[in-house]
Amino acid sequence: MTTLPDELDLLLLPRWIVPVVPRGLVLEQHALAVHQGRIVALLPVEQTADLKVRERRDLPDHLLIPGLVNAHGHAAMSLFRGLADDLPLMTWLTDHIWPAEGRWVNADFVRLGTQLAIAEMLRGGTTCFSDMYFYPDVAAAAATEAGIRAQLAFPVIDNPIPGARDSAEAIAKGLKLHDETRHNPLISVAFGPHAPYTVSDETLTRVRTLADELDLPIHMHIHETAFEVDEAVRLSGQRPLQRLQQLGLLSPRLQAVHVTQVNDDDLKLLSDYGVQVIHCPESNMKLASGAMPVQQLLDAKVNVALGTDGAASNNDLDMLGEMRSAALLAKLTAGDPTALDAHAALHMATLAGAQALGLSDEIGSLEVGKAADLAAIDLSALAQQPVYQPVSQLLYTCNAAQVSDVWVAGRPKLRAGKLCSVDTGPMLQQANELATRIRKGDTHES
Ligand SMILES: CSC[C@H]1O[C@@H](n2cnc3c(O)ncnc32)[C@H](O)[C@@H]1O
Ligand SMILES: [Zn+2]
């Protein structure tokens, strides 16, 4: 047994611990010890009596789990929450979201929207998120300041975008961000080619070459709707996944987001190439984009992570709610109530997310040596009694409101339901002032 430090930074004593590895394990009468930002022990409570600790937290009604990993979103779009609802994807994007982005998105917008999204995510137990949005350098700074883990997928599109005149400039800026953040333990950077229908073969080839050279992930919306796939077949005779295979993009470093359209050939490609797949069930349902065949993918040994997508299409960033939606939708899609059980859904929202983002050596499960990214959920509410199985309760009765405490790399971010060191007042005031102007169609952007 490894020796513990003379004095531990933190000792947590929750009612239950679900470490996610090994799958299905629920520990009672156990404690988790944290030192210098890392998990240093998971041990029976009776072995903790003589331990010297700086802080000891009793969590008598709580379930301790790994921090949730939101594997896909557009954080700053929190400022567009509710702007355009109940529409299909392409109408939503082309008639509402893209015009609004062209008019309103600048560095200040991204700073405020990302700060707001981070506050919401920490409040709901998310300790790591993947973001694909404009001004990724600004989003990286907001994440660093808040002390949350993030993957920034810098956007690459064959059109001018806020913050970059063309794809070459977007790539140059993205690689600069990669260089500047290489020593930042909370930040990682990925290529973010938006979607098969907005990025040319030439640009995708450039992305693939650079991603191979630098060993960086590629994060992309793929096979989101039947329309996307049918249009690609109509125009080129190929499904997007076939095209990406030809261009050399399929690999375990590809993070394919949405993937609601999967025929047998697609399934084989995803499985053979070890592509990471990211499921966004609520966005897919709200835009009626389609339903990912989750159980089929899992049966084919494809890693499936979970994401909320942006707040403009979800409309929240609540990963516990997303887990429940994923489980319910998987059962309906498979016609099988055993599909995506509670432990499988928790795995999807934690370790599978970490694996998809290339971070599973560091986060995603409660194992000695991993970073202390943790969430405690209070299961004492009336509507949660009695508790036969805490993970069942977590999945089928909880949402963000029951998350009580959150740590990232051992640092407290939420304590007894209150965000630590974030004053949401000014942020909310600015967000509401901006929303008033957006609603009125104000043309002045300062
Ligand atoms: C290149 S920055 C991200 C870009 O993507 C847009 N977006 C948001 N949600 C979706 C979605 O579900 N599918 C495709 N594109 C989406 C966002 O508005 C930005 O323009
Ligand atoms: Zn998206």
CSV table of C-alpha atoms in Angstrom, one decimal, residues 68-75 121 126-133 148-154 188 190-191 217-220 255 257 278 306-310 353 356-357 359:
chain,number,residue,atom,x,y,z
A,68,LEU,CA,-19.2,15.1,-15.4
A,69,VAL,CA,-17.7,15.6,-18.9
A,70,ASN,CA,-19.8,17.6,-21.3
A,71,ALA,CA,-18.2,16.4,-24.5
A,72,HIS,CA,-19.9,18.8,-26.9
A,73,GLY,CA,-21.2,22.3,-26.7
A,74,HIS,CA,-21.0,25.9,-27.8
A,75,ALA,CA,-20.6,27.6,-24.5
A,121,MET,CA,-22.0,23.8,-15.9
A,126,THR,CA,-19.7,19.4,-14.9
A,127,THR,CA,-15.9,19.7,-14.4
A,128,CYS,CA,-14.8,19.4,-18.0
A,129,PHE,CA,-16.4,20.6,-21.2
A,130,SER,CA,-15.6,20.6,-24.9
A,131,ASP,CA,-16.3,23.8,-26.7
A,132,MET,CA,-16.6,24.6,-30.4
A,133,TYR,CA,-17.1,28.3,-30.9
A,148,ILE,CA,-12.7,24.4,-15.1
A,149,ARG,CA,-11.2,21.9,-17.5
A,150,ALA,CA,-11.9,22.5,-21.2
A,151,GLN,CA,-11.1,21.3,-24.7
A,152,LEU,CA,-11.3,24.2,-27.1
A,153,ALA,CA,-12.1,23.0,-30.6
A,154,PHE,CA,-11.2,26.0,-32.7
A,188,SER,CA,-6.5,21.2,-24.4
A,190,ALA,CA,-8.6,20.4,-31.0
A,191,PHE,CA,-9.4,21.2,-34.6
A,217,PRO,CA,-8.1,15.7,-31.9
A,218,ILE,CA,-10.6,16.7,-34.6
A,219,HIS,CA,-14.1,17.6,-33.3
A,220,MET,CA,-16.9,17.8,-35.9
A,255,GLN,CA,-14.7,13.2,-32.3
A,257,VAL,CA,-20.8,14.7,-32.8
A,278,ILE,CA,-20.6,12.1,-29.0
A,306,LEU,CA,-22.4,12.6,-23.9
A,307,GLY,CA,-22.8,16.3,-24.6
A,308,THR,CA,-25.5,18.9,-24.2
A,309,ASP,CA,-24.8,20.9,-27.4
A,310,GLY,CA,-25.3,24.6,-27.0
A,353,GLY,CA,-16.3,11.6,-22.2
A,356,ALA,CA,-13.4,10.8,-26.3
A,357,LEU,CA,-11.4,13.9,-25.4
A,359,LEU,CA,-8.1,12.7,-21.2
